[in-house]
Amino acid sequence: MKTIITSLILAFACLNAFAQTYHSQFGKGELSFPSGIATDNQGNIYVAEQGDHRVLKYNASGVFQSQFGTGGDGNGQFTFPVDLAIDNAGYIYVVDQANARVQIFNSSGIYQSQFGSGGSGDGQFDNPSGIDLDNSGNIYVVDQNNHRIQKFNSAGVFQTKFGTNGTGDGNFSYPNDIVVDGSGNVYVTDQGNHRIQVFNSSGVYQSQFGSVGTSTGQFKSPNSLAFDSDENIYVTDQNNRRVQVFTKSGAFIKEFGSYGSNDGEFLYLIGIAIDPSNNIYVSDAGNNRIQKFTNTITSIHKKFPDNTISIYPNPTINILTIDYTNNDVLSIVIYNSQSKLMKQLNYTKLDCQIDVSNLECGAYYLVITDSSDRQMTQKLIVEK
């Protein structure tokens, strides 16, 4: 039998959300089609510049620091570097797209090694386009024209692959970018299918979100991905000229950006990165610049008056009871600790009872909203 113990986190308090505010820009006049972008632990920004076949380094204020790479196919040279990732030791992994390889550099930009070649065999690439590393140092590379993801160990030795061309679950149509969360789950922009697909660390399909369109939560050629410190996921929605923000489970949070060349607007946005302070950097390739956005906290919900809601458990019958003093519609949503939606209910009674007997043991979050947009959140711990 399960019992339910409730622990209040934000009882009768308004919820806050992050709003993205344009901060500044840099690279105008020195960048030629900036593409992938990454930040290191010190907040430095690295930009893969396709037009001049090099990688540029900027500090957190957008001041140029250094560069490495020239056009060519030799060690340390690039032909259309398209994306990059940085490990905890500061090594830089660059997707050298037209040379069908990944090159590795130390934090000073000195060439170290490489892996990959052109083709469709294991460890080979046809137009590689995205890269990320997990917490164990494994390297995931988007092999775009082979419609698959390849996984390598930290030495660049092939481990496994997943994905084939198609529209079904786990299939891809020209995937473009990849990001790995703290639990090892893999998120992929399935560009031709206008969606984000999620896999576990073994490449087994888990879920997806998004469809083709212009509404919130829809995409037209989603390009790149990044996580903030709360593991909300940011997606550059290329042909809609915007960035959309979602929870890990794919619930839409907000969007920012529009078409144009003014501050906060995009002509052709590609890469995105978020630094340790949650500053957001977007490569606006059509305007040959990097734009920086900051997160500002704004209230999105009013609070409930005191003593209007009571929430208490009944451990003998696995029922959670909610008493509300107003005769109003309550929207009740339960998420697990990974932000996955578990239950969604609407009640109009003064009291309601929720059967949670089918939930596994663990932590959950209960979100209650009424028709006046008042909201509260409570943590639920389900135990045996």
CSV table of C-alpha atoms in Angstrom, one decimal:
chain,number,residue,atom,x,y,z
A,1,MET,CA,0.0,0.0,0.0
A,2,LYS,CA,1.1,3.6,-0.7
A,3,THR,CA,0.9,6.6,1.5
A,4,ILE,CA,1.1,10.2,0.5
A,5,ILE,CA,3.1,12.8,2.4
A,6,THR,CA,2.7,16.4,1.3
A,7,SER,CA,5.4,19.0,1.7
A,8,LEU,CA,4.5,22.6,0.8
A,9,ILE,CA,7.1,24.4,-1.4
A,10,LEU,CA,5.2,27.4,-2.7
A,11,ALA,CA,2.0,27.3,-0.9
A,12,PHE,CA,-0.4,30.1,-1.7
A,13,ALA,CA,2.4,32.0,-3.6
A,14,CYS,CA,2.4,33.2,-7.1
A,15,LEU,CA,4.5,31.4,-9.6
A,16,ASN,CA,7.3,33.2,-11.4
A,17,ALA,CA,8.7,32.6,-14.9
A,18,PHE,CA,11.7,33.8,-16.8
A,19,ALA,CA,11.2,36.4,-19.5
A,20,GLN,CA,13.9,36.9,-22.1
A,21,THR,CA,15.1,40.5,-22.5
A,22,TYR,CA,17.5,41.6,-25.3
A,23,HIS,CA,20.8,42.6,-23.8
A,24,SER,CA,23.4,43.3,-26.4
A,25,GLN,CA,25.1,42.0,-29.6
A,26,PHE,CA,28.6,41.4,-30.9
A,27,GLY,CA,30.4,40.2,-33.9
A,28,LYS,CA,28.9,42.6,-36.4
A,29,GLY,CA,31.5,43.3,-39.1
A,30,GLU,CA,33.8,40.4,-38.2
A,31,LEU,CA,31.5,37.4,-38.4
A,32,SER,CA,30.6,35.7,-41.7
A,33,PHE,CA,27.6,33.3,-41.2
A,34,PRO,CA,28.1,32.3,-37.6
A,35,SER,CA,26.6,28.9,-36.9
A,36,GLY,CA,27.1,26.7,-33.8
A,37,ILE,CA,27.8,28.4,-30.5
A,38,ALA,CA,29.0,27.1,-27.1
A,39,THR,CA,30.0,28.5,-23.7
A,40,ASP,CA,32.7,27.2,-21.3
A,41,ASN,CA,32.5,27.1,-17.5
A,42,GLN,CA,34.0,30.6,-17.3
A,43,GLY,CA,31.3,32.1,-19.5
A,44,ASN,CA,33.4,32.5,-22.6
A,45,ILE,CA,31.6,32.1,-25.9
A,46,TYR,CA,32.9,30.1,-28.8
A,47,VAL,CA,31.4,30.6,-32.3
A,48,ALA,CA,31.8,28.3,-35.3
A,49,GLU,CA,32.0,30.6,-38.2
A,50,GLN,CA,31.2,28.9,-41.5
A,51,GLY,CA,32.0,31.8,-43.8
A,52,ASP,CA,35.7,32.2,-42.8
A,53,HIS,CA,36.2,28.5,-41.7
A,54,ARG,CA,37.3,29.3,-38.2
A,55,VAL,CA,36.3,29.3,-34.5
A,56,LEU,CA,36.3,32.6,-32.6
A,57,LYS,CA,36.4,33.1,-28.8
A,58,TYR,CA,34.7,36.0,-27.0
A,59,ASN,CA,34.5,36.8,-23.3
A,60,ALA,CA,31.2,37.2,-21.5
A,61,SER,CA,31.0,40.8,-22.5
A,62,GLY,CA,31.3,39.9,-26.2
A,63,VAL,CA,34.9,41.2,-26.5
A,64,PHE,CA,37.0,39.2,-29.0
A,65,GLN,CA,39.7,37.1,-27.4
A,66,SER,CA,41.2,34.7,-29.9
A,67,GLN,CA,40.6,32.5,-32.9
A,68,PHE,CA,41.8,29.3,-34.5
A,69,GLY,CA,41.4,27.5,-37.8
A,70,THR,CA,41.7,28.3,-41.5
A,71,GLY,CA,40.1,26.9,-44.6
A,72,GLY,CA,41.3,23.5,-45.7
A,73,ASP,CA,41.3,19.8,-44.9
A,74,GLY,CA,44.5,19.5,-42.9
A,75,ASN,CA,44.8,19.0,-39.1
A,76,GLY,CA,43.3,22.1,-37.5
A,77,GLN,CA,41.8,23.4,-40.7
A,78,PHE,CA,38.0,23.5,-41.5
A,79,THR,CA,35.6,23.5,-44.4
A,80,PHE,CA,32.4,24.9,-43.0
A,81,PRO,CA,32.7,24.3,-39.2
A,82,VAL,CA,29.0,24.1,-38.2
A,83,ASP,CA,28.8,23.2,-34.5
A,84,LEU,CA,30.9,22.7,-31.4
A,85,ALA,CA,30.8,21.5,-27.8
A,86,ILE,CA,33.1,22.0,-24.8
A,87,ASP,CA,33.8,19.4,-22.1
A,88,ASN,CA,34.4,20.1,-18.4
A,89,ALA,CA,38.2,20.1,-19.0
A,90,GLY,CA,37.9,22.9,-21.7
A,91,TYR,CA,38.5,20.7,-24.7
A,92,ILE,CA,36.6,21.9,-27.8
A,93,TYR,CA,35.0,19.5,-30.2
A,94,VAL,CA,34.3,21.0,-33.6
A,95,VAL,CA,32.0,19.5,-36.3
A,96,ASP,CA,34.0,20.1,-39.5
A,97,GLN,CA,31.0,19.5,-41.8
A,98,ALA,CA,32.4,19.4,-45.3
A,99,ASN,CA,35.4,17.4,-44.2
A,100,ALA,CA,33.1,14.9,-42.6
A,101,ARG,CA,34.9,14.7,-39.2
A,102,VAL,CA,35.1,16.0,-35.7
A,103,GLN,CA,38.2,17.8,-34.6
A,104,ILE,CA,39.3,18.2,-31.0
A,105,PHE,CA,41.3,21.2,-29.7
A,106,ASN,CA,42.5,22.2,-26.2
A,107,SER,CA,41.3,25.4,-24.6
A,108,SER,CA,44.0,27.4,-26.3
A,109,GLY,CA,42.8,26.2,-29.8
A,110,ILE,CA,45.7,23.9,-30.4
A,111,TYR,CA,44.8,20.8,-32.4
A,112,GLN,CA,44.7,17.5,-30.5
A,113,SER,CA,43.0,14.8,-32.6
A,114,GLN,CA,40.1,13.9,-34.8
A,115,PHE,CA,37.7,11.1,-35.8
A,116,GLY,CA,35.3,10.4,-38.6
A,117,SER,CA,35.5,10.3,-42.4
A,118,GLY,CA,33.0,10.5,-45.3
A,119,GLY,CA,30.6,7.7,-45.8
A,120,SER,CA,27.7,5.7,-44.3
A,121,GLY,CA,29.5,3.1,-42.3
A,122,ASP,CA,29.9,3.1,-38.5
A,123,GLY,CA,32.0,6.1,-37.5
A,124,GLN,CA,31.5,7.8,-40.9
A,125,PHE,CA,29.5,10.9,-41.6
A,126,ASP,CA,27.5,12.4,-44.4
A,127,ASN,CA,27.1,16.1,-43.6
A,128,PRO,CA,27.5,16.0,-39.8
A,129,SER,CA,25.6,18.9,-38.2
A,130,GLY,CA,25.4,18.8,-34.4
A,131,ILE,CA,27.3,17.6,-31.4
A,132,ASP,CA,27.0,17.3,-27.6
A,133,LEU,CA,28.6,15.3,-24.8
A,134,ASP,CA,27.1,13.6,-21.8
A,135,ASN,CA,28.3,13.7,-18.2
A,136,SER,CA,30.5,10.6,-18.8
A,137,GLY,CA,32.3,12.2,-21.8
A,138,ASN,CA,30.5,10.2,-24.5
A,139,ILE,CA,30.2,12.1,-27.7
A,140,TYR,CA,26.9,12.3,-29.7
A,141,VAL,CA,27.1,13.4,-33.3
A,142,VAL,CA,24.2,14.2,-35.6
A,143,ASP,CA,24.9,12.5,-39.0
A,144,GLN,CA,22.4,14.5,-40.9
A,145,ASN,CA,22.3,13.0,-44.4
A,146,ASN,CA,22.5,9.5,-43.0
A,147,HIS,CA,19.4,10.4,-40.9
A,148,ARG,CA,20.9,9.0,-37.7
A,149,ILE,CA,22.8,9.8,-34.4
A,150,GLN,CA,26.1,8.2,-33.7
A,151,LYS,CA,27.6,7.8,-30.2
A,152,PHE,CA,31.4,7.7,-29.6
A,153,ASN,CA,33.3,7.2,-26.4
A,154,SER,CA,35.6,10.0,-25.1
A,155,ALA,CA,38.4,8.8,-27.3
A,156,GLY,CA,36.3,9.1,-30.5
A,157,VAL,CA,35.7,5.3,-30.8
A,158,PHE,CA,32.3,4.4,-32.3
A,159,GLN,CA,29.9,2.8,-29.8
A,160,THR,CA,26.4,2.7,-31.3
A,161,LYS,CA,24.0,4.5,-33.6
A,162,PHE,CA,20.2,5.0,-33.8
A,163,GLY,CA,17.7,6.4,-36.3
A,164,THR,CA,16.8,5.8,-39.9
A,165,ASN,CA,15.1,8.0,-42.5
A,166,GLY,CA,11.4,8.3,-42.1
A,167,THR,CA,8.5,9.9,-40.2
A,168,GLY,CA,7.7,7.4,-37.5
A,169,ASP,CA,8.8,7.4,-33.9
A,170,GLY,CA,12.6,7.2,-33.7
A,171,ASN,CA,12.9,8.0,-37.5
A,172,PHE,CA,14.6,11.2,-38.7
A,173,SER,CA,14.3,13.5,-41.7
A,174,TYR,CA,17.5,15.5,-41.8
A,175,PRO,CA,18.2,15.8,-38.0
A,176,ASN,CA,20.2,18.9,-37.2
A,177,ASP,CA,21.2,19.3,-33.6
A,178,ILE,CA,21.4,17.4,-30.3
A,179,VAL,CA,21.6,18.1,-26.6
A,180,VAL,CA,22.0,15.7,-23.6
A,181,ASP,CA,20.4,16.4,-20.3
A,182,GLY,CA,21.8,15.7,-16.9
A,183,SER,CA,20.1,12.2,-16.8
A,184,GLY,CA,21.6,11.2,-20.1
A,185,ASN,CA,18.4,11.7,-22.1
A,186,VAL,CA,19.1,12.8,-25.7
A,187,TYR,CA,17.0,15.5,-27.4
A,188,VAL,CA,17.3,15.8,-31.2
A,189,THR,CA,15.9,18.5,-33.6
A,190,ASP,CA,14.2,16.4,-36.3
A,191,GLN,CA,14.3,19.2,-38.8
A,192,GLY,CA,12.5,17.7,-41.8
A,193,ASN,CA,9.7,16.4,-39.5
A,194,HIS,CA,9.4,19.7,-37.6
A,195,ARG,CA,9.7,18.1,-34.2
A,196,ILE,CA,11.9,17.3,-31.2
A,197,GLN,CA,12.5,13.7,-30.4
A,198,VAL,CA,13.7,12.3,-27.1
A,199,PHE,CA,15.8,9.1,-26.6
A,200,ASN,CA,17.4,7.5,-23.6
A,201,SER,CA,21.2,7.1,-23.4
A,202,SER,CA,21.0,3.8,-25.3
A,203,GLY,CA,19.1,5.4,-28.2
A,204,VAL,CA,15.7,4.0,-27.4
A,205,TYR,CA,12.9,6.3,-28.4
A,206,GLN,CA,11.0,7.9,-25.5
A,207,SER,CA,8.8,10.8,-26.7
A,208,GLN,CA,8.4,13.7,-29.0
A,209,PHE,CA,6.9,17.2,-29.2
A,210,GLY,CA,6.1,19.7,-31.9
A,211,SER,CA,4.6,19.6,-35.4
A,212,VAL,CA,4.8,21.8,-38.5
A,213,GLY,CA,3.2,25.2,-38.2
A,214,THR,CA,3.5,28.7,-36.8
A,215,SER,CA,1.5,28.5,-33.6
A,216,THR,CA,3.2,28.2,-30.2
A,217,GLY,CA,4.7,24.7,-29.8
A,218,GLN,CA,4.9,24.2,-33.5
A,219,PHE,CA,8.0,24.5,-35.7
A,220,LYS,CA,9.2,25.3,-39.2
A,221,SER,CA,12.6,23.7,-39.4
A,222,PRO,CA,13.7,23.6,-35.8
A,223,ASN,CA,17.5,24.0,-35.7
A,224,SER,CA,19.4,24.0,-32.5
A,225,LEU,CA,18.9,23.2,-28.8
A,226,ALA,CA,20.2,24.3,-25.4
A,227,PHE,CA,19.2,23.7,-21.7
A,228,ASP,CA,19.2,26.4,-19.0
A,229,SER,CA,20.1,25.6,-15.4
A,230,ASP,CA,16.5,24.4,-14.7
A,231,GLU,CA,16.7,22.1,-17.7
A,232,ASN,CA,14.1,24.1,-19.6
A,233,ILE,CA,14.9,23.5,-23.3
A,234,TYR,CA,15.4,26.3,-25.8
A,235,VAL,CA,14.8,25.6,-29.5
A,236,THR,CA,15.8,27.9,-32.4
A,237,ASP,CA,12.7,27.8,-34.7
A,238,GLN,CA,14.6,28.8,-37.8
A,239,ASN,CA,11.9,29.6,-40.4
A,240,ASN,CA,9.6,31.1,-37.8
A,241,ARG,CA,12.5,33.4,-36.8
A,242,ARG,CA,12.0,32.9,-33.0
A,243,VAL,CA,13.2,30.9,-30.0
A,244,GLN,CA,10.7,28.7,-28.2
A,245,VAL,CA,11.1,27.5,-24.6
A,246,PHE,CA,9.7,24.3,-23.3
A,247,THR,CA,9.9,22.1,-20.2
A,248,LYS,CA,11.8,18.9,-20.5
A,249,SER,CA,8.5,17.1,-21.2
A,250,GLY,CA,7.7,19.4,-24.1
A,251,ALA,CA,5.2,21.7,-22.5
A,252,PHE,CA,5.4,25.2,-24.1
A,253,ILE,CA,6.6,28.0,-21.8
A,254,LYS,CA,7.2,31.1,-24.0
A,255,GLU,CA,8.8,32.4,-27.2
A,256,PHE,CA,10.8,35.4,-28.2
A,257,GLY,CA,12.1,36.9,-31.4
A,258,SER,CA,10.6,37.9,-34.7
A,259,TYR,CA,11.8,38.6,-38.3
A,260,GLY,CA,14.1,41.5,-38.9
A,261,SER,CA,17.4,43.2,-38.2
A,262,ASN,CA,16.7,45.3,-35.2
A,263,ASP,CA,17.7,44.4,-31.6
A,264,GLY,CA,16.0,41.1,-30.6
A,265,GLU,CA,15.0,40.2,-34.2
A,266,PHE,CA,16.4,37.5,-36.4
A,267,LEU,CA,17.0,37.0,-40.1
A,268,TYR,CA,18.4,33.5,-40.0
A,269,LEU,CA,18.9,32.1,-36.5
A,270,ILE,CA,21.0,28.9,-36.1
A,271,GLY,CA,22.9,28.2,-33.0
A,272,ILE,CA,22.0,28.8,-29.3
A,273,ALA,CA,23.9,28.5,-26.1
A,274,ILE,CA,23.2,29.3,-22.4
A,275,ASP,CA,26.0,30.2,-20.0
A,276,PRO,CA,26.3,29.3,-16.3
A,277,SER,CA,24.4,32.6,-15.4
A,278,ASN,CA,21.5,31.7,-17.7
A,279,ASN,CA,22.4,34.3,-20.3
A,280,ILE,CA,21.2,33.2,-23.7
A,281,TYR,CA,23.4,33.6,-26.9
A,282,VAL,CA,21.8,33.2,-30.4
A,283,SER,CA,23.8,33.1,-33.6
A,284,ASP,CA,21.8,35.3,-36.0
A,285,ALA,CA,23.6,34.2,-39.2
A,286,GLY,CA,21.5,36.3,-41.5
A,287,ASN,CA,22.6,39.4,-39.7
A,288,ASN,CA,26.1,38.1,-39.1
A,289,ARG,CA,26.0,38.7,-35.3
A,290,ILE,CA,25.5,37.1,-32.0
A,291,GLN,CA,22.7,38.4,-29.9
A,292,LYS,CA,22.6,38.1,-26.1
A,293,PHE,CA,19.4,37.9,-24.0
A,294,THR,CA,19.1,37.9,-20.2
A,295,ASN,CA,16.5,36.1,-18.1
A,296,THR,CA,14.4,38.4,-16.0
A,297,ILE,CA,11.8,37.2,-13.5
A,298,THR,CA,8.2,38.1,-14.1
A,299,SER,CA,5.1,37.0,-12.2
A,300,ILE,CA,2.7,35.1,-14.4
A,301,HIS,CA,0.1,34.1,-11.9
A,302,LYS,CA,-1.7,35.7,-9.0
A,303,LYS,CA,-1.8,34.1,-5.5
A,304,PHE,CA,-4.7,32.5,-3.8
A,305,PRO,CA,-6.0,34.3,-0.7
A,306,ASP,CA,-5.0,32.7,2.6
A,307,ASN,CA,-7.0,29.8,3.9
A,308,THR,CA,-9.0,29.2,0.7
A,309,ILE,CA,-7.4,25.8,-0.2
A,310,SER,CA,-6.7,22.8,2.0
A,311,ILE,CA,-4.7,19.9,0.7
A,312,TYR,CA,-4.3,16.8,2.8
A,313,PRO,CA,-3.6,13.0,2.3
A,314,ASN,CA,-5.7,10.0,3.2
A,315,PRO,CA,-3.1,7.2,3.3
A,316,THR,CA,-5.5,4.4,3.8
A,317,ILE,CA,-7.2,4.7,0.5
A,318,ASN,CA,-4.5,6.5,-1.7
A,319,ILE,CA,-6.7,9.5,-2.1
A,320,LEU,CA,-5.5,13.1,-2.1
A,321,THR,CA,-8.2,15.6,-1.0
A,322,ILE,CA,-8.4,19.2,-2.0
A,323,ASP,CA,-10.9,21.5,-0.3
A,324,TYR,CA,-11.6,24.9,-1.9
A,325,THR,CA,-13.8,27.6,-0.3
A,326,ASN,CA,-15.0,29.0,-3.6
A,327,ASN,CA,-17.3,27.3,-6.1
A,328,ASP,CA,-14.9,27.7,-9.0
A,329,VAL,CA,-13.2,25.6,-11.7
A,330,LEU,CA,-9.9,24.1,-10.6
A,331,SER,CA,-7.4,22.9,-13.1
A,332,ILE,CA,-5.2,20.3,-11.3
A,333,VAL,CA,-2.0,19.0,-12.9
A,334,ILE,CA,0.5,16.5,-11.5
A,335,TYR,CA,4.1,16.3,-12.9
A,336,ASN,CA,6.8,13.9,-11.9
A,337,SER,CA,10.3,15.1,-10.9
A,338,GLN,CA,11.3,15.0,-14.6
A,339,SER,CA,8.5,17.4,-15.5
A,340,LYS,CA,6.5,14.7,-17.2
A,341,LEU,CA,2.8,15.2,-17.1
A,342,MET,CA,1.2,12.4,-15.1
A,343,LYS,CA,-2.4,13.6,-14.5
A,344,GLN,CA,-4.5,16.5,-15.7
A,345,LEU,CA,-8.0,17.1,-14.2
A,346,ASN,CA,-10.7,19.8,-13.9
A,347,TYR,CA,-13.0,20.1,-11.0
A,348,THR,CA,-16.0,22.4,-10.2
A,349,LYS,CA,-16.8,21.0,-6.7
A,350,LEU,CA,-15.9,22.7,-3.4
A,351,ASP,CA,-13.9,19.6,-2.7
A,352,CYS,CA,-12.3,17.0,-4.9
A,353,GLN,CA,-10.5,13.8,-4.4
A,354,ILE,CA,-7.7,12.5,-6.6
A,355,ASP,CA,-6.8,8.8,-6.9
A,356,VAL,CA,-3.0,8.6,-7.0
A,357,SER,CA,-2.8,4.8,-6.4
A,358,ASN,CA,-1.3,4.3,-9.9
A,359,LEU,CA,1.6,6.6,-9.3
A,360,GLU,CA,5.0,5.0,-8.5
A,361,CYS,CA,6.8,5.9,-5.3
A,362,GLY,CA,8.8,9.2,-5.6
A,363,ALA,CA,8.5,13.0,-5.8
A,364,TYR,CA,5.7,14.8,-7.8
A,365,TYR,CA,4.5,18.3,-8.2
A,366,LEU,CA,0.9,19.4,-7.9
A,367,VAL,CA,-0.1,22.6,-9.8
A,368,ILE,CA,-3.5,24.1,-9.1
A,369,THR,CA,-5.0,27.0,-11.1
A,370,ASP,CA,-8.5,28.5,-10.9
A,371,SER,CA,-10.4,30.5,-13.5
A,372,SER,CA,-9.1,33.8,-12.1
A,373,ASP,CA,-5.5,32.7,-13.0
A,374,ARG,CA,-4.5,32.2,-9.4
A,375,GLN,CA,-2.1,29.4,-8.9
A,376,MET,CA,-0.1,27.4,-6.4
A,377,THR,CA,2.3,24.5,-6.5
A,378,GLN,CA,2.8,21.8,-3.9
A,379,LYS,CA,5.3,18.9,-3.7
A,380,LEU,CA,4.0,15.4,-3.3
A,381,ILE,CA,6.0,12.4,-2.0
A,382,VAL,CA,4.5,9.1,-2.7
A,383,GLU,CA,5.8,6.3,-0.5
A,384,LYS,CA,4.9,2.7,0.3
